[in-house]
Coordinates of C-alpha atoms in Angstrom, one line a residue:
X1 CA -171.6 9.6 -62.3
X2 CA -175.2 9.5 -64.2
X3 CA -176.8 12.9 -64.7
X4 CA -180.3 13.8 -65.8
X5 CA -181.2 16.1 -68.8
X6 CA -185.0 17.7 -68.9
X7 CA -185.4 18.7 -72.1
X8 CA -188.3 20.3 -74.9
X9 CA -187.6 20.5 -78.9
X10 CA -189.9 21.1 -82.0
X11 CA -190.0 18.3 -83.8
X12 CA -190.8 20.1 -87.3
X13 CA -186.8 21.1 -87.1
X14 CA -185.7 17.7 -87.2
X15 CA -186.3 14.1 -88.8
X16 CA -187.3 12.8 -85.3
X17 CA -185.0 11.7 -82.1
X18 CA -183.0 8.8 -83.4
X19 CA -179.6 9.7 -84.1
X20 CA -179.2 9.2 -88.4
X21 CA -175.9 10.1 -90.7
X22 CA -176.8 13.3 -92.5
X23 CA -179.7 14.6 -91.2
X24 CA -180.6 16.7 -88.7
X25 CA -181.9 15.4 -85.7
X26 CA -182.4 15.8 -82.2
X27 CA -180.0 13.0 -81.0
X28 CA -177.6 14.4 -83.0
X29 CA -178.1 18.1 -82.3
X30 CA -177.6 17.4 -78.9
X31 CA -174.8 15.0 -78.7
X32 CA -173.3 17.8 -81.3
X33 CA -173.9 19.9 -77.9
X34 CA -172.5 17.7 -75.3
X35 CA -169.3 16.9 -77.0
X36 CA -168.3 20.5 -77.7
X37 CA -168.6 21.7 -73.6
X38 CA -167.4 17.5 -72.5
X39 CA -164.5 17.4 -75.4
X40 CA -165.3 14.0 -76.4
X41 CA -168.6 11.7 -77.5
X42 CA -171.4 11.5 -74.7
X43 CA -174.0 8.7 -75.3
X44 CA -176.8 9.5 -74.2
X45 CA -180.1 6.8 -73.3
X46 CA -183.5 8.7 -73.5
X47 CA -186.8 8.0 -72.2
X48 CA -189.0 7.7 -75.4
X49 CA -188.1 7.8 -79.2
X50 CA -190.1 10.5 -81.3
X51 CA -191.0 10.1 -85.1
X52 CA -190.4 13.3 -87.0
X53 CA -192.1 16.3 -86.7
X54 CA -193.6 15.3 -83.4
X55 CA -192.6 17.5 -80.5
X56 CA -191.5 17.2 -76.6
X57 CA -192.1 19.5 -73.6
X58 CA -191.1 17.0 -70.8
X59 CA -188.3 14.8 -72.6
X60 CA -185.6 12.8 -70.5
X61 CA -182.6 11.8 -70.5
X62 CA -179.2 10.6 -68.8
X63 CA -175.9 9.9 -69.8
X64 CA -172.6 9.4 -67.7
X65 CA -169.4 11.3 -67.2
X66 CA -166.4 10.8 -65.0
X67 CA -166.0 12.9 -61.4
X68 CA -162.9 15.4 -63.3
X69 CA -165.6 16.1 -66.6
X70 CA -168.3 17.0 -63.5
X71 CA -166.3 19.1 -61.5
X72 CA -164.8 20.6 -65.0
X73 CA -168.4 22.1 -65.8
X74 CA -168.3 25.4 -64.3
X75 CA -164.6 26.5 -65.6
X76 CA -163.2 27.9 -62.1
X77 CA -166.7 29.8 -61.8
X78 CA -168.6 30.1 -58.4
X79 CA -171.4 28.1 -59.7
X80 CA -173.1 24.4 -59.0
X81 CA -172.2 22.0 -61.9
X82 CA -175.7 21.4 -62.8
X83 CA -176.3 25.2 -63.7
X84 CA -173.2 25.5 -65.0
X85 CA -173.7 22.4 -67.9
X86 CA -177.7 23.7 -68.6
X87 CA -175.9 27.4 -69.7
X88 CA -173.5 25.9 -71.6
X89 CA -175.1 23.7 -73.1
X90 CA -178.2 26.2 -74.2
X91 CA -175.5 28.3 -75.2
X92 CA -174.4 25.9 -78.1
X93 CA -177.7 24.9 -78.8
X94 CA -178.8 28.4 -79.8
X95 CA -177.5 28.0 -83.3
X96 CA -181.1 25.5 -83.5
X97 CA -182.7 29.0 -82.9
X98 CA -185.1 27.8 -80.1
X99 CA -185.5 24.2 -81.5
X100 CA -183.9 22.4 -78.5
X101 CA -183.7 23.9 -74.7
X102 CA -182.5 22.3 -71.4
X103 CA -184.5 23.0 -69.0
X104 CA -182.9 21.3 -66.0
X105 CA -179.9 19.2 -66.0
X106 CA -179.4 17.5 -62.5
X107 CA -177.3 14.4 -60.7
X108 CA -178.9 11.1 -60.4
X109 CA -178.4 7.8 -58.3
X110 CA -176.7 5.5 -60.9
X111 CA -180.3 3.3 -60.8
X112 CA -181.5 5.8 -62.4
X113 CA -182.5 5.0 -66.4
X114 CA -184.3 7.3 -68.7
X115 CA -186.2 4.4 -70.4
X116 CA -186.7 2.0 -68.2
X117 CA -187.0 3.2 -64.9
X118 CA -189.6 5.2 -66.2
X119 CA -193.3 4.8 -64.7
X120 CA -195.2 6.6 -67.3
X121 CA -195.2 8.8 -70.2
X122 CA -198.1 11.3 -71.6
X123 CA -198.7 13.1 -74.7
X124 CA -201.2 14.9 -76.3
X125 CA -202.4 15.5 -79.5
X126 CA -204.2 18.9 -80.9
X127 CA -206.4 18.9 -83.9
X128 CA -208.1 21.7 -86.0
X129 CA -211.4 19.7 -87.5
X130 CA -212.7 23.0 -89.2
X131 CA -211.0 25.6 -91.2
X132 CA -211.8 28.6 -88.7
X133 CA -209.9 26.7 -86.0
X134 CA -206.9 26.8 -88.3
X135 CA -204.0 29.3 -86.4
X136 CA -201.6 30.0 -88.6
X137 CA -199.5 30.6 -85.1
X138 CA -200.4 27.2 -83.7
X139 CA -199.7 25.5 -87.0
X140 CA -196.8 23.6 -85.7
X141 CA -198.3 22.0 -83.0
X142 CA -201.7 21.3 -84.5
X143 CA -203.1 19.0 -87.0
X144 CA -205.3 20.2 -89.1
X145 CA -207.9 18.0 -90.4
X146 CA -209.0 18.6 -94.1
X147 CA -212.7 18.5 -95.0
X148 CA -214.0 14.6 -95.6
X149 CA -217.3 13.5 -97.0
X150 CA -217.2 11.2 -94.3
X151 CA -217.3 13.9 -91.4
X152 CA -220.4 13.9 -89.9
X153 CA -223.1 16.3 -91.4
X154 CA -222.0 19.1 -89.0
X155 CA -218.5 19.0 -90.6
X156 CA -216.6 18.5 -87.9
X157 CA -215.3 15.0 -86.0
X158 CA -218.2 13.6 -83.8
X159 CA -215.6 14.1 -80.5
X160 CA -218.0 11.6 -78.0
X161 CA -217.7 9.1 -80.3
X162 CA -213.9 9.1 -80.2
X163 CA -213.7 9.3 -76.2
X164 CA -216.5 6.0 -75.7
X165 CA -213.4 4.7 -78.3
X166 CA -210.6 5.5 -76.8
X167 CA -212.0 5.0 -73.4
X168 CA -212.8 1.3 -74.8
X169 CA -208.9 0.5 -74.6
X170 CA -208.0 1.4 -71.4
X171 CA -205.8 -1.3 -69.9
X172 CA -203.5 -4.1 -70.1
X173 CA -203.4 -5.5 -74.1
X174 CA -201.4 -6.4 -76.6
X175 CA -201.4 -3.3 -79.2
X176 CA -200.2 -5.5 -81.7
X177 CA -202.7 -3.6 -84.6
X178 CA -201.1 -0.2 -83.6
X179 CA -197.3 -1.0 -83.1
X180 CA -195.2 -1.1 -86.0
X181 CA -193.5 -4.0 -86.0
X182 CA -190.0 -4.9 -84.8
X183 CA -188.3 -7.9 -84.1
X184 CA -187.8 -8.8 -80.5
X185 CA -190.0 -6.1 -79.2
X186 CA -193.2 -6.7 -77.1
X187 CA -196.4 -4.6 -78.1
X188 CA -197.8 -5.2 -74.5
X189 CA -198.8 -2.2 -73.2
X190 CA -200.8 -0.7 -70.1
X191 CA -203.0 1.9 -71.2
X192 CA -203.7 4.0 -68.3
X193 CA -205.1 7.4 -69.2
X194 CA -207.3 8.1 -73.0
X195 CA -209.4 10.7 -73.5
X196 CA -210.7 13.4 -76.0
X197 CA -212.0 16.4 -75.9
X198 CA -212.9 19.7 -77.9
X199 CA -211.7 22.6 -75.7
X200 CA -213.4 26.0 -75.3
X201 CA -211.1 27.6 -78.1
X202 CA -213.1 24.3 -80.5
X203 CA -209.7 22.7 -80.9
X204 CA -209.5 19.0 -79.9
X205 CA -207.2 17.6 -77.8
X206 CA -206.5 13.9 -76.9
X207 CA -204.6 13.1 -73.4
X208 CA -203.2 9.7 -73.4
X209 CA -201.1 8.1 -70.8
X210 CA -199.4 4.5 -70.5
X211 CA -196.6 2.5 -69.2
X212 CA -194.3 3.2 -72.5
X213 CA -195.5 3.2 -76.5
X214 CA -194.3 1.2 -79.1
X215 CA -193.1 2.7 -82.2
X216 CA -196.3 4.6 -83.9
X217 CA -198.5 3.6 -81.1
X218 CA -199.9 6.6 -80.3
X219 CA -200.7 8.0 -83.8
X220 CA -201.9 4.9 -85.1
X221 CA -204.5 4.7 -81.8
X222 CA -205.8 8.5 -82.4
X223 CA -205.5 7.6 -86.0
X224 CA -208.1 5.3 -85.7
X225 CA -210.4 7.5 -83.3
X226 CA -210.1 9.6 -86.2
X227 CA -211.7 7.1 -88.1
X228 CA -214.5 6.5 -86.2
X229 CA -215.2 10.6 -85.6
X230 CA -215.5 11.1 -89.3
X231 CA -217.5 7.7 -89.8
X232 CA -215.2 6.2 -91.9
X233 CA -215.3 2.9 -89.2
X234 CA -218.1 2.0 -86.9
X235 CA -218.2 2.4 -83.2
X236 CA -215.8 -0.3 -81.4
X237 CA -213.2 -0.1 -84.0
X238 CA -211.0 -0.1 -81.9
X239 CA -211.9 -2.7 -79.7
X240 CA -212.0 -4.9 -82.9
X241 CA -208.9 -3.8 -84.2
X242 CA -207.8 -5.0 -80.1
X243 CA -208.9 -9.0 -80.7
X244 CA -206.3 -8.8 -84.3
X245 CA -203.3 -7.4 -82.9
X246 CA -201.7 -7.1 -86.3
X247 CA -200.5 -4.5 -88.1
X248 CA -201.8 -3.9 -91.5
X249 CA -202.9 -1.9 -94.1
X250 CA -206.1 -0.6 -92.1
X251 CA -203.9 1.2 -90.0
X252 CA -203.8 4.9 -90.9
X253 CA -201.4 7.3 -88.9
X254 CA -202.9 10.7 -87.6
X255 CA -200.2 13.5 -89.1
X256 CA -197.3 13.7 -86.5
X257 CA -197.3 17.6 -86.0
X258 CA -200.3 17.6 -83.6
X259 CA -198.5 15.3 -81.0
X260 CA -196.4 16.6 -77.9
X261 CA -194.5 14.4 -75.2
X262 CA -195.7 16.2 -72.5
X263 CA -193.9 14.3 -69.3
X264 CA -192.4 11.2 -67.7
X265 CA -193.2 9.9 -64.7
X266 CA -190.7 8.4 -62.4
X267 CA -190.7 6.8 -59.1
X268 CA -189.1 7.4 -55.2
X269 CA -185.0 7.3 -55.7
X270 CA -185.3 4.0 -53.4
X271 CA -187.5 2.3 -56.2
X272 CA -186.0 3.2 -59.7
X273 CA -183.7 0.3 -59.8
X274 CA -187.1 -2.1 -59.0
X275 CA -189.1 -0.4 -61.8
X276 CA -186.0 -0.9 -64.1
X277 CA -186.2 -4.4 -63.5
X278 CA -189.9 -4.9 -64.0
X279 CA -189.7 -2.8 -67.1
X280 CA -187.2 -5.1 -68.3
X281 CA -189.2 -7.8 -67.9
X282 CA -191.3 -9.3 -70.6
X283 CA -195.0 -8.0 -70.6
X284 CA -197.9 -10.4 -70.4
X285 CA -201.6 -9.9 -71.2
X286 CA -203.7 -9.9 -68.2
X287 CA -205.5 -13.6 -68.0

């Protein structure tokens, strides 16, 4: 039977999701976890990769056991599975001293896929452009921007400049020029939500939503609004960068700490098998 795993971390405890020998990670953290309270390996398929140091509120998962591991869960105690497998499994994970919670672990119809029944996912990304914005309590979850010569003569990043950009890029492309590459992967991507703004408190944040990211997609696109907020590149940047979907040494990363996976979006039970499928399929450019 398939079950569901809501999940958050902080990504400055580990070298990113990705199971690797040797290093702590969050893969291996929680697979660690699952195989203590299951007694044997649990492979687990989740909904989107992070790089290290970046950070989840809203991560997803699902992985399979048999009906006698299920019903084993709660250990003769008067309690629904689910609940049972979210304590114990918390309960392990609180040698990572608050670096990895379950929030909700539930059953799901077997069409159900972390990755690619997914409809969406959204992060956001926090940045301190001045040194009085800098929280020493927010400083895992915040970039903080160091003084450039290029910043505008207010020193601080020019924020409209980086919406009009990010706005620019809304859509169905190929984000060839801010996908690492790898081989057989598509950089296709729909774009659906992009936008920056500096918040009452002076921090900025960027919201950005699409249909899935390739690897580095999302730092390398605020990355380049970056750019263009400090003056460093012109206005349409990124549009340009759009027409040469190749990655190269223009691309420059924003730091990884600032971003969060914030959710992802799923569709009606009757329709994840359907958006499996289409995910599956290889993405075009629109004509």
């Amino acid at each position: 039977m398939r079950v569901r795993l809501d999940l958050a971390y902080d990504g400055n405890a580990y070298r990113g999701w990705a199971h690797q020998p040797g290093q702590p990670t969050v893969e291996g953290t929680l697979r660690e976890a699952l195989a203590t309270i299951i007694r044997r390996e649990v492979p687990v398929v989740v909904a989107g990769r992070t790089d290290a140091g970046v950070h989840a509120r809203g991560q997803v998962l699902h992985l399979d056991l048999t009906a006698e591991e299920w019903d084993a869960l709660a250990r003769g105690r008067a309690i629904p599975p689910e609940t049972a497998m979210r304590q114990r499994l918390n309960g392990v994970l609180g040698r990572e001293d608050g670096a990895v919670v379950v929030h909700q672990v539930r059953r799901v119809s077997d069409d159900f896929d972390a990755r690619f029944s997914a409809l969406s996912r959204t992060y956001t990304y926090r940045i301190a452009d001045r040194p009085d914005l800098r929280d020493p309590l927010r400083r895992h979850d915040t970039a903080w921007l160091s003084p450039s010569r290029k910043l505008q003569a207010s020193g601080q990043l020019h924020v409209l400049l980086m919406d009009a950009e990010a706005t620019s890029v809304l859509g169905l492309h190929d984000f060839g020029s801010f996908c690492r590459p790898r081989e057989h992967a598509t950089s296709i991507r729909q774009l659906t939500e992009f936008t920056i703004s500096r918040g009452p408190d002076g921090v900025i944040t960027a919201l950005i939503t699409a249909d899935a990211f390739c690897h580095h997609m999302v730092r390398a696109l605020i990355g380049a609004c970056i750019d263009v907020g400090e003056g460093r590149r012109q206005p349409g940047w990124l549009m340009d960068r759009l027409s040469d979907p190749i990655w190269d040494e223009r691309v420059r990363l924003a730091p990884p700490q600032g971003l969060v996976l914030e959710r992802v979006d799923y569709p009606d039970e009757d329709q994840l098998a359907v958006r499996a499928g289409q995910t599956r399929a290889r993405r075009e450019p629109a004509p």
